[in-house]
Coordinates of C-alpha atoms and ligand atoms in Angstrom, one line a residue:
M826 CA 175.0 5.3 267.4
A827 CA 177.8 7.9 267.2
P828 CA 180.7 6.6 265.1
A829 CA 184.0 6.0 266.9
F830 CA 186.6 8.5 266.0
D831 CA 190.2 8.0 266.6
I832 CA 193.5 9.6 266.0
S833 CA 196.4 7.3 265.6
L834 CA 199.4 7.6 268.0
D835 CA 201.7 7.9 265.1
S836 CA 200.0 11.0 263.7
L837 CA 200.0 12.6 267.1
R838 CA 203.7 12.0 267.4
A839 CA 204.3 13.7 264.1
R840 CA 204.8 17.0 265.9
S841 CA 207.0 15.8 268.7
V842 CA 209.7 18.3 269.4
A843 CA 213.2 17.0 268.8
A844 CA 215.1 16.1 272.0
P845 CA 217.8 18.6 273.0
N846 CA 221.4 17.7 272.7
A847 CA 223.5 17.0 275.8
A848 CA 224.9 20.6 275.8
E849 CA 221.3 22.0 275.8
R850 CA 220.4 19.7 278.7
G851 CA 223.1 21.4 280.7
A852 CA 225.4 20.4 283.5
S853 CA 222.7 19.9 286.0
D854 CA 221.5 16.8 284.2
A855 CA 221.1 14.4 287.1
S856 CA 220.7 11.3 285.0
A857 CA 222.3 10.6 281.6
P858 CA 220.0 9.1 278.9
T859 CA 219.2 5.6 279.9
G860 CA 217.9 4.2 276.7
G861 CA 214.9 2.9 278.8
T862 CA 211.4 2.8 277.6
F863 CA 208.3 4.1 279.3
F864 CA 204.5 3.5 279.1
L865 CA 202.4 6.3 280.5
E866 CA 198.7 5.9 281.3
T867 CA 196.6 8.9 282.4
F868 CA 193.4 9.0 284.5
G869 CA 191.5 12.2 285.2
C870 CA 191.1 15.8 284.0
Q871 CA 192.7 17.9 281.3
M872 CA 195.3 19.1 283.8
N873 CA 196.4 15.5 284.3
D874 CA 196.5 15.0 280.5
H875 CA 198.7 18.0 280.2
D876 CA 200.9 17.0 283.2
S877 CA 201.4 13.7 281.4
E878 CA 202.6 15.6 278.3
K879 CA 205.2 17.3 280.5
V880 CA 206.2 14.0 282.1
A881 CA 206.6 12.5 278.7
G882 CA 208.7 15.5 277.6
V883 CA 211.0 15.2 280.6
L884 CA 211.6 11.5 280.0
L885 CA 212.0 11.8 276.2
S886 CA 214.6 14.6 276.8
R887 CA 216.5 12.2 279.0
G888 CA 216.8 9.5 276.3
Y889 CA 213.7 7.4 277.2
Q890 CA 211.5 6.2 274.5
Q891 CA 207.7 6.1 274.8
V892 CA 206.0 2.8 274.0
D893 CA 202.3 1.9 273.4
S894 CA 202.1 -1.1 275.7
P895 CA 203.2 -1.8 279.2
D896 CA 204.7 -5.2 278.0
S897 CA 207.5 -3.5 276.2
A898 CA 208.3 -0.8 278.9
S899 CA 211.1 -0.8 281.4
L900 CA 209.1 1.9 283.3
I901 CA 205.3 1.9 283.8
L902 CA 203.8 5.1 285.0
Y903 CA 200.2 5.9 286.1
N904 CA 199.2 9.5 286.3
T905 CA 196.3 9.3 288.7
C906 CA 193.1 11.1 289.8
S907 CA 191.6 10.9 293.3
I908 CA 188.7 13.4 292.9
R909 CA 186.1 10.7 293.6
E910 CA 186.5 7.3 295.3
K911 CA 185.7 5.4 292.1
A912 CA 188.7 7.1 290.3
A913 CA 191.0 6.1 293.2
Q914 CA 189.7 2.5 293.2
K915 CA 190.3 2.3 289.5
V916 CA 193.9 3.2 290.0
F917 CA 194.4 0.5 292.7
S918 CA 192.7 -2.1 290.5
R919 CA 195.0 -1.2 287.6
L920 CA 198.0 -1.4 289.9
G921 CA 196.8 -4.8 290.9
E922 CA 197.1 -6.0 287.3
Y923 CA 200.8 -5.1 287.4
R924 CA 201.6 -6.9 290.6
T925 CA 204.0 -9.4 289.0
R926 CA 205.8 -7.0 286.7
Q927 CA 208.3 -5.8 289.3
R928 CA 209.7 -9.4 289.5
D929 CA 210.4 -9.1 285.7
G930 CA 212.5 -6.0 286.3
Q931 CA 209.9 -3.4 285.3
I932 CA 209.6 -0.3 287.5
I933 CA 206.1 0.8 288.4
G934 CA 205.5 4.4 289.3
V935 CA 202.4 6.3 290.5
L936 CA 202.1 10.0 289.7
G937 CA 199.5 12.7 290.2
C938 CA 196.7 13.3 292.7
L939 CA 196.4 9.8 294.2
A940 CA 200.2 9.8 294.7
Q941 CA 200.0 13.1 296.5
Q942 CA 197.0 12.0 298.6
E943 CA 198.2 8.6 299.6
G944 CA 202.0 9.3 299.6
E945 CA 204.0 6.4 301.0
E946 CA 200.8 4.5 301.9
I947 CA 200.8 3.4 298.3
F948 CA 203.9 1.3 299.0
E949 CA 201.9 -0.5 301.8
R950 CA 198.9 -1.2 299.6
A951 CA 201.0 -2.0 296.4
P952 CA 204.5 -3.0 297.5
W953 CA 205.4 -3.6 293.9
V954 CA 205.4 0.2 293.3
S955 CA 208.8 1.8 293.5
L956 CA 208.1 5.4 292.7
V957 CA 205.4 7.8 294.1
C958 CA 205.5 11.4 292.7
G959 CA 203.0 14.3 292.9
S960 CA 202.5 16.9 290.2
A961 CA 204.7 19.6 291.7
S962 CA 207.8 17.2 291.6
Y963 CA 207.7 16.1 288.0
R964 CA 210.8 18.0 287.1
K965 CA 212.6 15.9 289.6
L966 CA 211.6 12.7 287.9
P967 CA 215.0 12.1 286.2
E968 CA 216.7 12.3 289.6
L969 CA 214.2 10.0 291.2
L970 CA 214.7 7.5 288.4
A971 CA 218.5 7.8 288.8
E972 CA 218.0 7.0 292.5
L973 CA 216.1 3.8 291.6
E974 CA 218.7 2.9 289.0
A975 CA 221.4 3.3 291.8
G976 CA 219.6 0.7 293.8
N977 CA 217.1 2.5 296.0
R978 CA 214.0 0.4 296.4
R979 CA 211.5 3.2 296.9
V980 CA 211.6 6.9 296.0
T981 CA 209.1 9.7 296.5
G982 CA 208.6 13.3 295.3
L983 CA 205.8 14.8 297.3
D984 CA 206.4 18.5 297.7
T985 CA 203.5 20.7 296.7
D986 CA 204.7 24.2 297.6
T987 CA 206.8 24.9 294.5
D988 CA 206.2 26.7 291.2
E989 CA 208.6 24.5 289.4
T990 CA 205.6 22.8 287.7
F991 CA 205.2 25.2 284.8
E992 CA 208.5 25.1 282.8
T993 CA 209.7 21.8 281.4
E994 CA 212.4 21.8 278.7
I995 CA 210.1 19.7 276.4
T996 CA 206.4 19.0 276.5
R997 CA 205.4 16.1 274.3
R998 CA 201.9 17.2 273.4
D999 CA 199.4 14.5 272.5
N1000 CA 197.4 16.7 270.1
P1001 CA 199.3 18.3 267.2
W1002 CA 196.8 21.2 266.8
R1003 CA 195.3 22.1 270.2
A1004 CA 197.8 22.7 272.9
Y1005 CA 197.1 22.7 276.6
L1006 CA 199.0 25.3 278.8
T1007 CA 198.8 25.4 282.5
I1008 CA 198.7 29.1 283.7
I1009 CA 197.8 28.5 287.3
E1010 CA 198.5 25.5 289.5
G1011 CA 196.9 24.4 292.8
C1012 CA 193.8 25.9 294.4
D1013 CA 193.2 28.3 297.4
K1014 CA 189.5 27.8 297.5
S1015 CA 188.4 25.4 300.1
C1016 CA 185.3 23.6 298.8
A1017 CA 184.3 21.2 301.5
Y1018 CA 184.2 18.1 299.3
C1019 CA 187.3 18.6 297.2
V1020 CA 190.8 17.0 297.5
V1021 CA 192.5 19.4 295.0
P1022 CA 193.8 21.9 297.5
Y1023 CA 195.4 19.0 299.3
T1024 CA 196.7 17.1 296.2
R1025 CA 197.8 20.1 294.1
G1026 CA 198.8 22.5 296.8
P1027 CA 198.3 26.3 297.0
E1028 CA 197.6 28.5 294.0
R1029 CA 200.7 29.5 292.0
S1030 CA 200.4 31.5 288.8
R1031 CA 202.8 31.4 285.9
A1032 CA 204.4 34.7 284.8
S1033 CA 202.6 36.2 281.8
A1034 CA 205.8 36.7 279.8
S1035 CA 206.6 32.9 280.2
I1036 CA 203.1 32.0 279.1
L1037 CA 203.3 34.3 276.0
S1038 CA 206.7 33.0 275.1
E1039 CA 205.4 29.4 275.1
V1040 CA 202.3 30.4 273.1
R1041 CA 204.6 32.0 270.5
Q1042 CA 206.7 28.8 270.3
L1043 CA 203.5 26.8 269.9
A1044 CA 202.3 29.0 267.1
D1045 CA 205.7 28.6 265.4
L1046 CA 205.2 24.9 265.6
G1047 CA 201.9 25.1 263.8
Y1048 CA 199.4 25.0 266.8
S1049 CA 196.4 27.2 266.0
E1050 CA 194.4 26.5 269.2
V1051 CA 195.6 26.9 272.8
Q1052 CA 193.7 26.0 275.9
L1053 CA 194.7 27.8 279.1
L1054 CA 194.3 25.5 282.1
G1055 CA 193.9 25.9 285.8
Q1056 CA 191.6 24.4 288.5
T1057 CA 190.5 28.0 288.9
V1058 CA 191.9 29.5 285.7
N1059 CA 190.3 32.9 286.1
S1060 CA 191.9 33.4 289.6
Y1061 CA 195.1 33.9 287.6
A1062 CA 197.3 36.5 289.3
D1063 CA 200.4 37.4 287.3
P1064 CA 203.4 37.2 289.7
S1065 CA 205.5 39.4 287.5
K1066 CA 205.8 43.2 287.7
S1067 CA 203.4 43.7 284.8
R1068 CA 200.5 42.2 286.8
V1069 CA 198.6 41.3 283.6
R1070 CA 194.9 40.8 284.4
F1071 CA 193.4 37.4 283.3
S1072 CA 191.2 39.1 280.7
D1073 CA 194.1 41.0 279.3
L1074 CA 196.2 37.8 279.2
L1075 CA 193.4 36.2 277.1
L1076 CA 193.6 39.1 274.6
T1077 CA 197.4 39.1 274.4
V1078 CA 197.4 35.3 273.8
A1079 CA 194.8 35.7 271.1
D1080 CA 197.0 38.4 269.4
V1081 CA 199.9 36.0 268.9
P1082 CA 200.2 35.5 265.1
G1083 CA 199.1 32.0 264.0
I1084 CA 196.7 31.5 267.0
R1085 CA 193.1 31.2 265.8
R1086 CA 191.3 29.9 268.9
V1087 CA 191.9 30.4 272.6
R1088 CA 190.0 28.4 275.3
F1089 CA 190.3 28.5 279.1
T1090 CA 189.0 26.2 281.8
T1091 CA 187.9 25.9 284.6
S1092 CA 186.4 29.2 285.7
H1093 CA 185.4 29.7 289.3
P1094 CA 182.2 31.7 289.6
R1095 CA 183.5 33.9 292.4
D1096 CA 186.3 35.3 290.2
F1097 CA 184.3 35.4 287.0
T1098 CA 184.3 39.2 286.3
P1099 CA 182.5 41.1 283.5
D1100 CA 185.8 42.1 281.9
I1101 CA 186.2 38.4 280.8
V1102 CA 183.0 38.6 278.8
T1103 CA 184.0 42.0 277.4
A1104 CA 187.3 40.5 276.2
I1105 CA 185.4 37.6 274.5
E1106 CA 183.0 40.1 272.9
S1107 CA 185.9 42.1 271.5
Q1108 CA 188.1 39.3 270.2
P1109 CA 186.5 36.5 268.1
K1110 CA 189.5 34.3 268.6
L1111 CA 188.4 33.9 272.2
C1112 CA 186.1 30.9 272.0
N1113 CA 182.4 31.3 272.7
H1114 CA 182.4 29.0 275.7
V1115 CA 182.7 29.3 279.5
H1116 CA 182.8 26.3 281.8
L1117 CA 181.4 27.7 285.1
P1118 CA 180.8 25.0 287.7
V1119 CA 177.8 25.7 289.9
Q1120 CA 177.7 22.4 292.0
S1121 CA 174.2 23.1 293.5
G1122 CA 171.2 25.3 293.0
S1123 CA 170.5 25.6 296.7
D1124 CA 171.9 28.5 298.8
R1125 CA 172.1 26.3 301.9
V1126 CA 174.0 23.5 300.1
L1127 CA 176.3 26.1 298.4
A1128 CA 177.2 27.5 301.8
A1129 CA 177.8 24.0 303.3
M1130 CA 180.0 23.3 300.3
Q1131 CA 181.9 26.6 301.0
R1132 CA 181.6 27.7 297.4
S1133 CA 181.6 31.4 298.3
Y1134 CA 178.7 32.5 296.1
S1135 CA 174.9 32.3 296.3
R1136 CA 172.5 31.1 293.7
D1137 CA 171.6 34.7 292.8
E1138 CA 175.2 35.8 292.6
Y1139 CA 175.8 32.9 290.2
L1140 CA 172.8 33.8 288.1
D1141 CA 174.0 37.4 287.9
K1142 CA 177.2 36.1 286.3
V1143 CA 175.2 33.9 283.9
A1144 CA 173.1 37.0 283.0
V1145 CA 176.3 38.9 282.0
I1146 CA 177.4 35.9 279.8
R1147 CA 174.0 35.5 278.2
G1148 CA 173.9 39.2 277.5
A1149 CA 177.1 39.2 275.5
K1150 CA 177.0 40.5 271.9
R1151 CA 177.6 37.0 270.5
P1152 CA 176.2 33.8 272.0
I1153 CA 178.5 32.2 274.5
S1154 CA 177.7 28.6 275.6
I1155 CA 177.8 27.8 279.3
T1156 CA 178.6 24.4 280.7
T1157 CA 178.8 23.4 284.3
D1158 CA 179.6 20.7 287.0
I1159 CA 177.0 19.6 289.5
I1160 CA 177.2 17.3 292.5
V1161 CA 174.1 15.5 293.8
G1162 CA 173.6 14.0 297.2
F1163 CA 176.0 16.3 299.2
P1164 CA 175.6 15.6 302.9
G1165 CA 172.3 17.1 304.1
E1166 CA 170.9 17.8 300.6
T1167 CA 167.1 17.5 300.9
E1168 CA 164.7 16.6 298.1
S1169 CA 163.6 20.3 297.9
E1170 CA 167.2 21.5 297.7
F1171 CA 167.8 19.0 294.9
E1172 CA 164.7 20.4 293.2
Q1173 CA 166.3 23.8 293.3
T1174 CA 169.2 22.4 291.4
L1175 CA 166.8 21.1 288.8
G1176 CA 165.2 24.5 288.7
L1177 CA 168.6 26.1 288.1
L1178 CA 169.0 23.9 285.0
D1179 CA 165.8 25.4 283.6
A1180 CA 166.9 28.9 284.5
V1181 CA 170.4 28.7 282.9
R1182 CA 169.6 26.2 280.1
Y1183 CA 173.2 25.0 280.0
E1184 CA 174.7 23.8 276.8
G1185 CA 176.3 20.9 278.8
V1186 CA 176.5 19.5 282.3
F1187 CA 179.0 17.2 284.0
S1188 CA 177.2 15.6 286.9
F1189 CA 178.5 13.5 289.8
K1190 CA 177.3 11.7 292.9
Y1191 CA 178.9 13.1 296.0
S1192 CA 181.9 11.0 297.0
P1193 CA 183.4 11.5 300.5
R1194 CA 187.2 12.1 300.2
P1195 CA 190.1 12.0 302.6
N1196 CA 191.5 15.4 303.8
T1197 CA 188.3 17.3 303.0
A1198 CA 186.0 19.2 305.4
S1199 CA 182.9 17.3 304.3
L1200 CA 184.4 13.9 305.4
A1201 CA 183.3 14.8 308.9
M1202 CA 179.7 15.5 307.8
S1203 CA 177.3 12.6 308.1
E1204 CA 176.0 11.3 304.8
T1205 CA 172.2 11.7 304.7
V1206 CA 171.6 10.6 301.1
S1207 CA 171.8 6.9 300.3
E1208 CA 173.7 5.7 297.2
E1209 CA 170.4 4.6 295.7
E1210 CA 168.9 8.1 296.2
K1211 CA 172.1 9.7 294.8
G1212 CA 171.7 7.5 291.7
R1213 CA 168.0 8.5 291.4
R1214 CA 168.9 12.2 291.7
L1215 CA 171.7 11.9 289.2
A1216 CA 169.4 10.2 286.6
A1217 CA 166.7 12.8 287.1
L1218 CA 169.2 15.6 286.6
Q1219 CA 170.7 14.0 283.5
E1220 CA 167.2 13.5 282.1
R1221 CA 166.3 17.1 282.6
Q1222 CA 169.5 18.2 281.0
R1223 CA 169.0 15.8 278.1
R1224 CA 165.7 17.5 277.3
I1225 CA 167.3 21.0 277.4
Q1226 CA 170.2 19.9 275.2
A1227 CA 167.8 18.3 272.7
E1228 CA 166.0 21.6 272.5
H1229 CA 169.2 23.5 272.0
N1230 CA 170.3 21.0 269.3
A1231 CA 167.0 21.3 267.4
T1232 CA 167.7 25.0 266.8
F1233 CA 171.0 24.1 265.0
L1234 CA 169.4 22.2 262.1
G1235 CA 170.5 23.8 258.8
E1236 CA 173.0 26.1 260.6
S1237 CA 176.6 26.3 259.5
F1238 CA 179.6 26.3 261.9
E1239 CA 183.3 26.6 261.6
L1240 CA 185.0 23.5 263.0
M1241 CA 188.5 22.7 263.9
V1242 CA 188.8 19.1 262.6
S1243 CA 190.3 16.9 265.3
G1244 CA 189.2 13.4 264.5
K1245 CA 188.9 11.0 261.6
S1246 CA 186.6 8.0 261.8
R1247 CA 187.5 4.5 260.8
R1248 CA 184.5 4.8 258.5
E1249 CA 185.4 6.3 255.2
N1250 CA 184.8 10.0 254.7
Q1251 CA 183.7 10.6 258.3
W1252 CA 185.3 13.3 260.4
S1253 CA 184.7 15.2 263.6
G1254 CA 185.6 18.6 265.0
H1255 CA 184.7 21.2 267.6
T1256 CA 182.9 24.5 267.1
T1257 CA 184.0 27.6 268.9
C1258 CA 181.3 26.7 271.5
N1259 CA 183.1 23.4 272.1
R1260 CA 180.3 21.4 270.5
V1261 CA 181.4 18.2 268.7
L1262 CA 180.0 17.8 265.2
N1263 CA 180.4 14.6 263.2
F1264 CA 180.4 15.2 259.5
A1265 CA 180.9 13.7 256.1
S1266 CA 183.4 15.0 253.6
Q1267 CA 185.1 13.5 250.5
S1268 CA 188.3 15.5 251.2
R1269 CA 191.4 13.4 251.7
E1270 CA 193.0 15.2 254.6
L1271 CA 191.3 17.5 256.9
L1272 CA 192.9 16.9 260.3
G1273 CA 194.0 20.2 262.0
T1274 CA 192.2 22.4 259.4
Y1275 CA 189.2 24.7 259.8
V1276 CA 186.1 23.9 257.8
Q1277 CA 182.5 25.1 257.5
V1278 CA 180.0 22.3 258.3
R1279 CA 176.2 22.5 257.9
V1280 CA 174.2 20.6 260.4
T1281 CA 172.0 18.0 258.7
N1282 CA 170.8 15.9 261.6
V1283 CA 170.4 16.4 265.3
G1284 CA 169.9 14.1 268.2
P1285 CA 169.7 14.9 272.0
S1286 CA 173.5 14.5 272.4
S1287 CA 174.9 14.6 268.9
L1288 CA 175.1 16.8 265.8
V1289 CA 175.7 15.5 262.4
G1290 CA 176.6 17.6 259.4
E1291 CA 178.2 17.9 255.9
H1292 CA 181.2 19.7 254.8
V1293 CA 180.3 23.0 253.0
A1294 CA 182.9 23.6 250.3
Ligands
LIG552 N1 188.1 23.5 290.0 C1 186.9 23.2 289.4 C2 185.8 23.9 290.2 O1 186.0 24.8 291.0 O2 184.7 23.6 289.9 C3 186.7 21.7 289.3 C4 187.6 20.8 289.9 S1 187.2 19.1 290.0 C5 188.6 18.4 289.2 C6 185.9 18.7 288.8 C7 184.6 18.5 289.4 O3 184.6 17.3 290.2 C8 184.1 19.5 290.4 O4 183.6 20.6 289.8 C9 183.0 18.8 291.1 O5 181.8 18.8 290.5 C10 183.5 17.3 291.1 N2 183.9 16.9 292.4 C11 185.0 17.3 293.1 N3 185.1 16.6 294.3 C12 184.0 15.8 294.3 C13 183.5 14.8 295.3 N4 184.1 14.7 296.4 N5 182.4 14.1 294.9 C14 181.8 14.3 293.8 N6 182.2 15.1 292.8 C15 183.3 15.9 293.1
LIG553 FE1 188.2 21.9 294.2 FE2 186.8 24.0 294.8 FE3 189.3 24.3 294.2 FE4 187.6 23.6 292.3 S1 187.6 25.6 293.4 S2 189.6 22.7 292.7 S3 186.2 22.3 293.4 S4 188.5 23.3 296.0

């Protein structure tokens, strides 16, 4: 079994940025520091993780203190996901656990995609919630909290059409070495199954100069790896006069002194152009990994999903990546059991796995969601059959990954060490291809450093190695 790695909260906090003084906060400060405490739990994707870092920054800069347990918090916040029904159910069940806390004076707030999707309905389903706020309104959180403190029972921040999402005075990053940075918010694609365009609003890109200035600050703080984020990160369209292309932005970020690795996720196949691969080839700091969700291997299903590319067009993009001068790993997302998906269409998805030989696959059973086009399509694949297809897909991928992994035995990789096991002398880190390697080393402190590790043992889903001095 893979060892459990963990990073203690204290070590993560070591790099927290100091809170600005009152003058720096400026006259527009709607709420003076309250001395309150907050507990923040996050469900969902990396963008949610990063949003939570911004929320924590906003609250810390207003004098709140972050605590590890809801018991000691005056404010309990859930940053939520609504991408699949299960994720939404999980949030409501967690909210249920906090039913009695409002009576004890604790404020319960729901943030993120479920907040945006359900809006004031959340107050109906969970009347003990006082605050509902979507991702585009996080900068308004201090004002919303001030309203609650002034006696308002329920407050909401549910705008989506704003670009105020990018800049926060302080972002309290959870990881002291790898920094997330959102460069494009929202989504203008209209995939039939997906709530994101509804919950996160239209696409808004952040000005290239603002991105670069934050990357420089991050490098000064000692971050060596940055991960540029967006639901469709490569649809980035610089709103400033310089109109920097996405691939040029990648190169400019990589040029910032102190930055050793640059990642980006998630790429939409339609906007995945060859210049991105050329950029990766020309600059080793751009990591050898592209996450390129395909969703299905069947042209008919892709059209029904409104994915705006065909199987062949997708495979052409893959061919460009596989033809790069250095090996670039490709991972993907796949949905099984979309309405109308036949057995032979599912087989085409299995065939696509063989054709691409992905380094990793995230696979999901189709889940009908509110405010999506596919909600009106009748479901033709039973839950049981979705489960069978998911298991078959995962088994096929497991075999492919085991074959990939077998080729790594004896190979050495550079890792950025990001985890330390409770077991002595055991560490973990990521390769440039984003593979996780667990390894042994007698060194006393390796977190955040780059080391060479030789693979000594391979399994279908894990790689084990030893530190090469
Ligand atoms: N923006 C990315 C893209 O274009 O692929 C991914 C966004 S979404 C947060 C991550 C993944 O969740 C999607 O790629 C898709 O595979 C899956 N997903 C989204 N909606 C879903 C639904 N209704 N049912 C099942 N899986 C879903
Ligand atoms: Fe959702 Fe499609 Fe946009 Fe990705 S591209 S966020 S799957 S609508």
